[in-house]
Short mmCIF file of N, CA and C and ligand atoms in Angstrom, two decimals:
data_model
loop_
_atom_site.label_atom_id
_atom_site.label_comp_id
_atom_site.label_asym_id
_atom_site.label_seq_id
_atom_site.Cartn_x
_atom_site.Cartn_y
_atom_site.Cartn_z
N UNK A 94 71.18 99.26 149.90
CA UNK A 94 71.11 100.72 149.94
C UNK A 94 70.82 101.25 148.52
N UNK A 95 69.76 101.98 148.31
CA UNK A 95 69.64 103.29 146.97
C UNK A 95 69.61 104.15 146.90
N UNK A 96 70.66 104.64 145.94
CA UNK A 96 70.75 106.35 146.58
C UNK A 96 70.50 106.99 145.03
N UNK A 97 69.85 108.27 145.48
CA UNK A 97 69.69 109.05 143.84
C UNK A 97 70.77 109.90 143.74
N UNK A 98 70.99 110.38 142.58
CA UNK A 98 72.14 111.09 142.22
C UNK A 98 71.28 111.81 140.99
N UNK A 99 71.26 113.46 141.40
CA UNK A 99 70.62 114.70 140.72
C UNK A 99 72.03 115.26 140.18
N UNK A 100 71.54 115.31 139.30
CA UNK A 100 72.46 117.00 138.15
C UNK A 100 71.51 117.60 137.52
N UNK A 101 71.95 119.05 137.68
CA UNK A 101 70.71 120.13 137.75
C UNK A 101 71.07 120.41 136.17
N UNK A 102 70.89 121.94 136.05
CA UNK A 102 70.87 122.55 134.29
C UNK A 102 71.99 122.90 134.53
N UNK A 103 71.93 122.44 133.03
CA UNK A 103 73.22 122.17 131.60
C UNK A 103 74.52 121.15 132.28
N UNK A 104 74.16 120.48 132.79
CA UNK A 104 75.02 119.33 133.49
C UNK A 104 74.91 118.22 132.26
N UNK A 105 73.68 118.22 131.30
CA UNK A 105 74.02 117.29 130.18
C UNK A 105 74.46 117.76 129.16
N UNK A 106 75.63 119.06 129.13
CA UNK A 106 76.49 119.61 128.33
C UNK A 106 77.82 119.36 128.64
N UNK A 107 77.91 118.19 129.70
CA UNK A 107 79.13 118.31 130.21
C UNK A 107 80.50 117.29 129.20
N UNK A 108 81.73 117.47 128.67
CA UNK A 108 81.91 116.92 127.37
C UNK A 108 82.76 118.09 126.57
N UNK A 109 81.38 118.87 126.62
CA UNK A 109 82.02 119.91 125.77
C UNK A 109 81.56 121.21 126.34
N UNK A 110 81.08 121.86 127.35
CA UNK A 110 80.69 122.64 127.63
C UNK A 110 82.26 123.00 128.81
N UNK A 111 82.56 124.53 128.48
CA UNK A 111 83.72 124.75 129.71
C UNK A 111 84.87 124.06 129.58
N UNK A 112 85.22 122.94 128.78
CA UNK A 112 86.00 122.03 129.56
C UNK A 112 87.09 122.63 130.10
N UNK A 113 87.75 123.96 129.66
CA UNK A 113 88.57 124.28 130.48
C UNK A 113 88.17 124.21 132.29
N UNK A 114 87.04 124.39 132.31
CA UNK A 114 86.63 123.95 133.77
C UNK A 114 86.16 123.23 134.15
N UNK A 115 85.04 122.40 133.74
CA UNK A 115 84.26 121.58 133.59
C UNK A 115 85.37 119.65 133.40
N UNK A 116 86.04 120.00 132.22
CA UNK A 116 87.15 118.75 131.77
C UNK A 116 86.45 118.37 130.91
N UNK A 117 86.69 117.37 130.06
CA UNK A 117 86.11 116.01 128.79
C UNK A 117 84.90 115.30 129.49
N UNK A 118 84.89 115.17 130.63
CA UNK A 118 84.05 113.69 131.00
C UNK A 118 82.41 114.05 130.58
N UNK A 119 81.83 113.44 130.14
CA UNK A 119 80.51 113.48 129.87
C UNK A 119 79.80 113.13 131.47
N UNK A 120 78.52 113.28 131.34
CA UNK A 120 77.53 112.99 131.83
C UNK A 120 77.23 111.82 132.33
N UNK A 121 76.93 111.06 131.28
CA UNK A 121 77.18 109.71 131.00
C UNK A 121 78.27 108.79 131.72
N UNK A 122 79.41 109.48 131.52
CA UNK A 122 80.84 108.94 132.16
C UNK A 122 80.82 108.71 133.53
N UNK A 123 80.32 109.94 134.20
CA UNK A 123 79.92 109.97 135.59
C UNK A 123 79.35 108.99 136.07
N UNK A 124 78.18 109.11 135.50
CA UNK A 124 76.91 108.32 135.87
C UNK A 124 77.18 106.99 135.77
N UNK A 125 77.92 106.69 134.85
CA UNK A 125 78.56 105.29 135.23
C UNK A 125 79.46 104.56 136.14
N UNK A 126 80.32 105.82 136.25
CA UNK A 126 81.47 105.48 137.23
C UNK A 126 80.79 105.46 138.40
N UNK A 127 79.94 106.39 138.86
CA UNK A 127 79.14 106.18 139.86
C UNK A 127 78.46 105.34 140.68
N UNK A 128 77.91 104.64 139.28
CA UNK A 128 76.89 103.35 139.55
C UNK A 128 78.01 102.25 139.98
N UNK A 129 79.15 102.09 139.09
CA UNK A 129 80.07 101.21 139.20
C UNK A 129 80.81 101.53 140.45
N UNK A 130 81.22 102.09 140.76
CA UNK A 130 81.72 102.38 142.62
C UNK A 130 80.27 101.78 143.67
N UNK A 131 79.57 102.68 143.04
CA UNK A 131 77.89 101.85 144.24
C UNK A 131 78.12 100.55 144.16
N UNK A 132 78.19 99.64 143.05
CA UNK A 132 77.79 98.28 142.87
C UNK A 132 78.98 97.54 144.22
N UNK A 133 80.31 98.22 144.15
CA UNK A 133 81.38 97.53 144.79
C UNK A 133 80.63 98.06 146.33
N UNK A 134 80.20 98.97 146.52
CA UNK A 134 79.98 99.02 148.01
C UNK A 134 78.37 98.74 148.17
N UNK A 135 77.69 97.71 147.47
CA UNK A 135 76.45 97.04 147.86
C UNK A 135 75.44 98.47 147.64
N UNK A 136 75.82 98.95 146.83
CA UNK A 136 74.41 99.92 146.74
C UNK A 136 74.01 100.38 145.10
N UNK A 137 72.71 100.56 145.16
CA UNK A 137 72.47 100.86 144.00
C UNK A 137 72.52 102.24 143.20
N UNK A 138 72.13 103.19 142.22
CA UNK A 138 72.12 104.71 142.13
C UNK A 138 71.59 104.66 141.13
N UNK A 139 70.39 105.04 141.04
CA UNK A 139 69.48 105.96 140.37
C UNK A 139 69.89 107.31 139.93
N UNK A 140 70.23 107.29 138.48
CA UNK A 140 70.79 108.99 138.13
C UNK A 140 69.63 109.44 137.41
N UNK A 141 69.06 110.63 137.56
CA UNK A 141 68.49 111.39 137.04
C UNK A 141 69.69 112.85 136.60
N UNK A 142 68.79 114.05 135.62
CA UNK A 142 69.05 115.28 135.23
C UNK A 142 68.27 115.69 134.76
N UNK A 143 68.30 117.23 135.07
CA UNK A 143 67.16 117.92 134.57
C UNK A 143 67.37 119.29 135.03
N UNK A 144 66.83 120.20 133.80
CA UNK A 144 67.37 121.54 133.80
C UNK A 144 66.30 122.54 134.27
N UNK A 145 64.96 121.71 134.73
CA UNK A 145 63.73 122.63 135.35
C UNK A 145 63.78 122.37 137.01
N UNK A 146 64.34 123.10 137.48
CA UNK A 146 63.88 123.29 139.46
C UNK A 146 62.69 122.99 139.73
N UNK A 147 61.76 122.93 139.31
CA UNK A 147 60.76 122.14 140.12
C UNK A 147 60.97 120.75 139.95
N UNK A 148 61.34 119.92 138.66
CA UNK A 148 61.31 118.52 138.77
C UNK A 148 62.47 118.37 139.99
N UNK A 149 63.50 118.82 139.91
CA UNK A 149 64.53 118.86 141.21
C UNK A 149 63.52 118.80 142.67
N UNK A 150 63.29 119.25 142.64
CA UNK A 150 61.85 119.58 144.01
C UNK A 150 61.12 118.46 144.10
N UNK A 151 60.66 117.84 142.88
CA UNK A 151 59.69 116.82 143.28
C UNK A 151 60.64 115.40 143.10
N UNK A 152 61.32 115.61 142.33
CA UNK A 152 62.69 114.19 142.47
C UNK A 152 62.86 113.84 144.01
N UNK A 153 63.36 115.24 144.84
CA UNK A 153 63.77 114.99 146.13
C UNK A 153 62.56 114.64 147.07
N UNK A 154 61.45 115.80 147.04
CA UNK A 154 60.41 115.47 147.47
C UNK A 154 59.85 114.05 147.76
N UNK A 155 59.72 113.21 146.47
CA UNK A 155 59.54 112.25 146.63
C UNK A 155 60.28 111.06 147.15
N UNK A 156 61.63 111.43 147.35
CA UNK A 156 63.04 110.31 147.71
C UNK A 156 62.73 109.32 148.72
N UNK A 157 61.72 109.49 149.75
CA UNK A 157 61.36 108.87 150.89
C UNK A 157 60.64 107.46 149.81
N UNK A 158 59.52 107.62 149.28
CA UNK A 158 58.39 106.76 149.10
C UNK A 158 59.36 105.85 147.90
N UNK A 159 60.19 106.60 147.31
CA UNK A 159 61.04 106.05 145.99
C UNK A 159 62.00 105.00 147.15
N UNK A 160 61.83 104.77 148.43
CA UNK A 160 62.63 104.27 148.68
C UNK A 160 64.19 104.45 149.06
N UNK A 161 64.78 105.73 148.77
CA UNK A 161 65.99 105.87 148.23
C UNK A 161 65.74 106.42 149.75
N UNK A 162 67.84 106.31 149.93
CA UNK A 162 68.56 105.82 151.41
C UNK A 162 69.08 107.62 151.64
N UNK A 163 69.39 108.33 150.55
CA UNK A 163 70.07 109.17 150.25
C UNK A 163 70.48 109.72 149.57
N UNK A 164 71.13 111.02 148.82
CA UNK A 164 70.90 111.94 147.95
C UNK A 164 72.58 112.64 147.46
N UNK A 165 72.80 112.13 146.41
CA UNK A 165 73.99 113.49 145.99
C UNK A 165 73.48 114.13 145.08
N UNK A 166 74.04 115.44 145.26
CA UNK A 166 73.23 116.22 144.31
C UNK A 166 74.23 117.39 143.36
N UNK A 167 74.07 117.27 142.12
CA UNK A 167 75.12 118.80 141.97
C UNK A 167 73.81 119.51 141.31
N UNK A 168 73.17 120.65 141.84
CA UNK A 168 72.68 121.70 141.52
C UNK A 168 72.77 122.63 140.55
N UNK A 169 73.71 122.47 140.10
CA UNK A 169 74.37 123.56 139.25
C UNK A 169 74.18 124.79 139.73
N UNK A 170 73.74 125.98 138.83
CA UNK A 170 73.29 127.41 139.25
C UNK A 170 72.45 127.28 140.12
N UNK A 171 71.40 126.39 140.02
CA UNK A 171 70.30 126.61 141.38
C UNK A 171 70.90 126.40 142.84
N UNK A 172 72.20 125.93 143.18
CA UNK A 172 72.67 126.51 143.79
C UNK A 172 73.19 127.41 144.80
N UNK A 173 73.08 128.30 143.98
CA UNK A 173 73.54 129.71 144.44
C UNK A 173 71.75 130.34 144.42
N UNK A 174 70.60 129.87 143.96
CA UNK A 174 69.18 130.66 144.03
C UNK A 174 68.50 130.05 144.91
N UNK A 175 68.60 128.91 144.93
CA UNK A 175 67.12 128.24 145.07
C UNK A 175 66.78 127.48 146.38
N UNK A 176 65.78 128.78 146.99
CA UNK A 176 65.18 128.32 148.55
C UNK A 176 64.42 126.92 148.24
N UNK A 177 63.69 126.87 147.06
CA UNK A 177 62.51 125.25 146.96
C UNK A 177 63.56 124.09 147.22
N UNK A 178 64.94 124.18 146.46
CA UNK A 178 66.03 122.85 146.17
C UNK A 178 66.22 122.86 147.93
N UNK A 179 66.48 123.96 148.23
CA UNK A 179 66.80 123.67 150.43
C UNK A 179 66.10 123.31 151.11
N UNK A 180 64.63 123.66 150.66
CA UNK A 180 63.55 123.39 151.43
C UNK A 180 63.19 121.75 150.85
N UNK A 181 63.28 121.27 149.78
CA UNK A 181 63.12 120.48 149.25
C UNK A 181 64.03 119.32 150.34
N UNK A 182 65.12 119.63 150.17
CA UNK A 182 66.15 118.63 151.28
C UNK A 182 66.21 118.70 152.62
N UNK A 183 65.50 119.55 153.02
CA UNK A 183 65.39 120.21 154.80
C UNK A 183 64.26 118.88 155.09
N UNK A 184 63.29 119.21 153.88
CA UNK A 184 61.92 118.50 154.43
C UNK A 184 62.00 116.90 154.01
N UNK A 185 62.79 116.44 152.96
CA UNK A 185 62.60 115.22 153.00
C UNK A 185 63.36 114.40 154.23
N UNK A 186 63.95 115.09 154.76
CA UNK A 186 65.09 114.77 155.95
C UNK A 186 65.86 113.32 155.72
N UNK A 187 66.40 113.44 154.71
CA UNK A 187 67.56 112.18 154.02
C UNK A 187 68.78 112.87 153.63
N UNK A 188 70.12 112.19 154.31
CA UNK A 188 71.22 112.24 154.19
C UNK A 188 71.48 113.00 152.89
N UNK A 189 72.12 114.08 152.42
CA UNK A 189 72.02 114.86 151.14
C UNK A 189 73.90 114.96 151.10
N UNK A 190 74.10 115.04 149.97
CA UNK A 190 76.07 115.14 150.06
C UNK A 190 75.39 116.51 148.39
N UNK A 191 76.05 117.52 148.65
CA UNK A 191 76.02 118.47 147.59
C UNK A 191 77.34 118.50 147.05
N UNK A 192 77.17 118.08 145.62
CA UNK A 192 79.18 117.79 144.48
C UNK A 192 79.07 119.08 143.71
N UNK A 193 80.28 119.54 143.65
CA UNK A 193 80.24 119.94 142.59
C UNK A 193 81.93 120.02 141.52
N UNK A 194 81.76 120.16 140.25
CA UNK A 194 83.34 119.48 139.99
C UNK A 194 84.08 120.42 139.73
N UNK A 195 84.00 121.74 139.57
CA UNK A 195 84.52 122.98 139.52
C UNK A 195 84.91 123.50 141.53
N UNK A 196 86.08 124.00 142.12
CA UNK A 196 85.93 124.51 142.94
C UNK A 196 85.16 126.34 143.15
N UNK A 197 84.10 125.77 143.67
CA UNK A 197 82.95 126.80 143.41
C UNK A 197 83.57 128.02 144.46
N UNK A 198 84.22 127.84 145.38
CA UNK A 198 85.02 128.94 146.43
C UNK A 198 85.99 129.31 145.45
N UNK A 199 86.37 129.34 144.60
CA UNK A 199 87.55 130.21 143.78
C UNK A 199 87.53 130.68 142.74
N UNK A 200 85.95 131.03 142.57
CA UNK A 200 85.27 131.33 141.16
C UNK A 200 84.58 132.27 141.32
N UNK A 201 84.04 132.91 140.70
CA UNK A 201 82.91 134.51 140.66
C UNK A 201 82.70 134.47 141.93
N UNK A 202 82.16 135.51 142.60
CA UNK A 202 81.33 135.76 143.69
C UNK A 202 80.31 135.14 144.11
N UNK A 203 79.51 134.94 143.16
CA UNK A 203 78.16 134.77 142.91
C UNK A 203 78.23 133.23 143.23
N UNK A 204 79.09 132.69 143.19
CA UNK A 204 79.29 131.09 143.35
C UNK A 204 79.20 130.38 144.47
N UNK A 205 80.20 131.87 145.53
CA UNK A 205 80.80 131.25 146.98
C UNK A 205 79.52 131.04 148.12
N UNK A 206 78.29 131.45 147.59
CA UNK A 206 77.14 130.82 148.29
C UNK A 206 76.65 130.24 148.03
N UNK A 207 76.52 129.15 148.97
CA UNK A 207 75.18 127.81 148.38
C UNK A 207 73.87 127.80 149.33
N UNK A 208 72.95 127.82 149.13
CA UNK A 208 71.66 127.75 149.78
C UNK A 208 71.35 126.01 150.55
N UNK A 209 71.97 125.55 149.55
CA UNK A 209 72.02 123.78 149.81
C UNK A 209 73.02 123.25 151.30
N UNK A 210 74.05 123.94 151.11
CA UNK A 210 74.89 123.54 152.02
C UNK A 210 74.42 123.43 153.36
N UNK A 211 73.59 124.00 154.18
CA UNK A 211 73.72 124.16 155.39
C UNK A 211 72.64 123.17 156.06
N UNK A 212 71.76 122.40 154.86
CA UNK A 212 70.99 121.36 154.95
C UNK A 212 71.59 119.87 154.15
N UNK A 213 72.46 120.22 154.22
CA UNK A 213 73.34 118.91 153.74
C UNK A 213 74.07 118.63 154.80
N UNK A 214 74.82 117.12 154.43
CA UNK A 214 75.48 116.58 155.39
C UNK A 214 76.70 117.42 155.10
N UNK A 215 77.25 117.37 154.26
CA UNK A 215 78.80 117.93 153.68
C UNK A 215 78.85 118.53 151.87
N UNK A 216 79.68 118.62 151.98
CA UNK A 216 79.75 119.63 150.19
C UNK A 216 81.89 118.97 149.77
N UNK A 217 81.31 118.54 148.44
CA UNK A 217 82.14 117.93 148.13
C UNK A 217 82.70 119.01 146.61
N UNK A 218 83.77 119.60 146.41
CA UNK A 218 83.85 120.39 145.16
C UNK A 218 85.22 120.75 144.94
N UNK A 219 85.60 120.97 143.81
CA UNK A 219 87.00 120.75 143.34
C UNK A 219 87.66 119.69 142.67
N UNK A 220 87.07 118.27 142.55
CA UNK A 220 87.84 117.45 142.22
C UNK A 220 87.18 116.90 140.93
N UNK A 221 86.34 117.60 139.73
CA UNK A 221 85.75 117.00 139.01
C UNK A 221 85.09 115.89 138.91
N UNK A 222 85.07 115.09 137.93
CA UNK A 222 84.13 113.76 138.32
C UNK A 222 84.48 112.72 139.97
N UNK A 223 85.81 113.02 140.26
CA UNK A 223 85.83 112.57 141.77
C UNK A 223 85.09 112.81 142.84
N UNK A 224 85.10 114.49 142.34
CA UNK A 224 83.76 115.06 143.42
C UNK A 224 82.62 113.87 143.74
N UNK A 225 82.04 113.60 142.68
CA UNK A 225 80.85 112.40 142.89
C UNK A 225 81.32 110.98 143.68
N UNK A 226 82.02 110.73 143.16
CA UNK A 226 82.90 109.61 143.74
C UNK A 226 83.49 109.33 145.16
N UNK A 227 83.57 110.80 145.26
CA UNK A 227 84.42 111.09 146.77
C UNK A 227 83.11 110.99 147.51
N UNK A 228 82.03 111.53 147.13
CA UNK A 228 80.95 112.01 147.59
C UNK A 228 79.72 110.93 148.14
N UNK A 229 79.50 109.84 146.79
CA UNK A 229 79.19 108.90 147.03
C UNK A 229 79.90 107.51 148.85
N UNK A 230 81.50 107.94 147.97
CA UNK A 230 81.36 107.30 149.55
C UNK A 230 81.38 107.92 150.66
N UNK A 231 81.51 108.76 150.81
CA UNK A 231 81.10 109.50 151.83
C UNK A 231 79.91 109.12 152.44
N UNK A 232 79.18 109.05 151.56
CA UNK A 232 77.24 109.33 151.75
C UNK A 232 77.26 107.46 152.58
N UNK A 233 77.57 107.03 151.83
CA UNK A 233 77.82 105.47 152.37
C UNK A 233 78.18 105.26 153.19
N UNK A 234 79.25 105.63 154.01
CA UNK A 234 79.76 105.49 155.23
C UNK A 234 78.75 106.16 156.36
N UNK A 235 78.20 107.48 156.08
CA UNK A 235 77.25 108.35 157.08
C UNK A 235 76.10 107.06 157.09
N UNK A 236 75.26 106.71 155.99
CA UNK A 236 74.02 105.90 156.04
C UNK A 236 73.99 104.87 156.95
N UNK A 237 75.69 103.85 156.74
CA UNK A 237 75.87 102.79 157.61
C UNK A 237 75.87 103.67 158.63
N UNK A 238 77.04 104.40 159.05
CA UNK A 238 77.28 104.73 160.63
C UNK A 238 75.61 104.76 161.29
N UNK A 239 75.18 105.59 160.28
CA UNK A 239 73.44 106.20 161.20
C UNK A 239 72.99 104.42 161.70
N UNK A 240 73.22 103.50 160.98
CA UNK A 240 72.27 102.33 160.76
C UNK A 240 72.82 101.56 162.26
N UNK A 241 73.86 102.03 162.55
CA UNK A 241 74.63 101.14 164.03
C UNK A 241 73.91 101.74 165.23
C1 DQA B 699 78.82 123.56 139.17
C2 DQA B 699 79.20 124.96 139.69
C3 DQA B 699 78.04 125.92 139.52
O1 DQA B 699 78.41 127.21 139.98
C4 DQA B 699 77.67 126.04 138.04
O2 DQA B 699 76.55 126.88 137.90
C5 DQA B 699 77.43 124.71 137.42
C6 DQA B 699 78.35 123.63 137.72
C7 DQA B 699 80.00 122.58 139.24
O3 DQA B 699 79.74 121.38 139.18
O4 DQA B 699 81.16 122.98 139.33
O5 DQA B 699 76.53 124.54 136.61
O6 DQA B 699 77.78 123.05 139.98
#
């Protein structure tokens, strides 16, 4: 199994950006722990980031031909904007898990909608870098189940 794992803009500020909300963990930290949970459940993860919405668009866009099984994604602000990131995951039609590590329901207004959600399998948020973690297996268990 390969699955990609997206973080949208200013997700490679994470460290020192917010930490009152955000926490210490880098980017980096994630992305490892990540890979290292995949490796124990036989799968691989491709991390990308990037703070321009269209490469987000064509990352996913392309997820089919890249091979990849399935998709976590934290969006950041695009989020709460962006019809291309929904349409982007509607149309590649691959298992999508949306993280995010802040609980986005108990924060500004502007937060408590996601455009992503309703073309995803599930939405994982609140538990900081677990979010991914939680999320990842999640995504693993749906891929097998589909595969029976
Ligand atoms: C975030 C929540 C978003 O509202 C915010 O714009 C982010 C980070 C999170 O992981 O908690 O950039 O996606």
């Amino acid at each position: 199994m390969k699955l990609l794992l997206i973080n949208g803009p200013n997700l490679q500020l994470l460290g020192t950006r917010e930490p009152g909300i955000y926490g210490s963990v880098t980017l980096a930290d994630i992305e490892n722990e990540v890979s290292a949970l995949g490796s124990t459940l036989d799968c691989s993860v491709v991390a990308r980031q990037s703070n321009c919405e269209g490469e987000l668009v064509t990352w996913i866009g392309n997820a089919r031909q890249e091979n990849f099984d399935g998709i976590i994604i934290n969006a950041g602000a695009y989020t709460h904007t962006s019809v291309a990131i929904r349409d982007a995951i509607s149309g590649v039609s691959l298992p999508a898990v949306e993280v995010h590590l802040s609980n986005v329901a108990s924060r500004e207004e502007f937060r408590h909608h996601s455009y992503l959600a309703p073309v995803c399998a599930g939405v994982i948020a609140g538990f900081g870098k677990d979010s991914y973690l939680l999320a990842l297996r999640a995504l693993v268990s749906r891929i097998n189940a589909q595969k029976q």
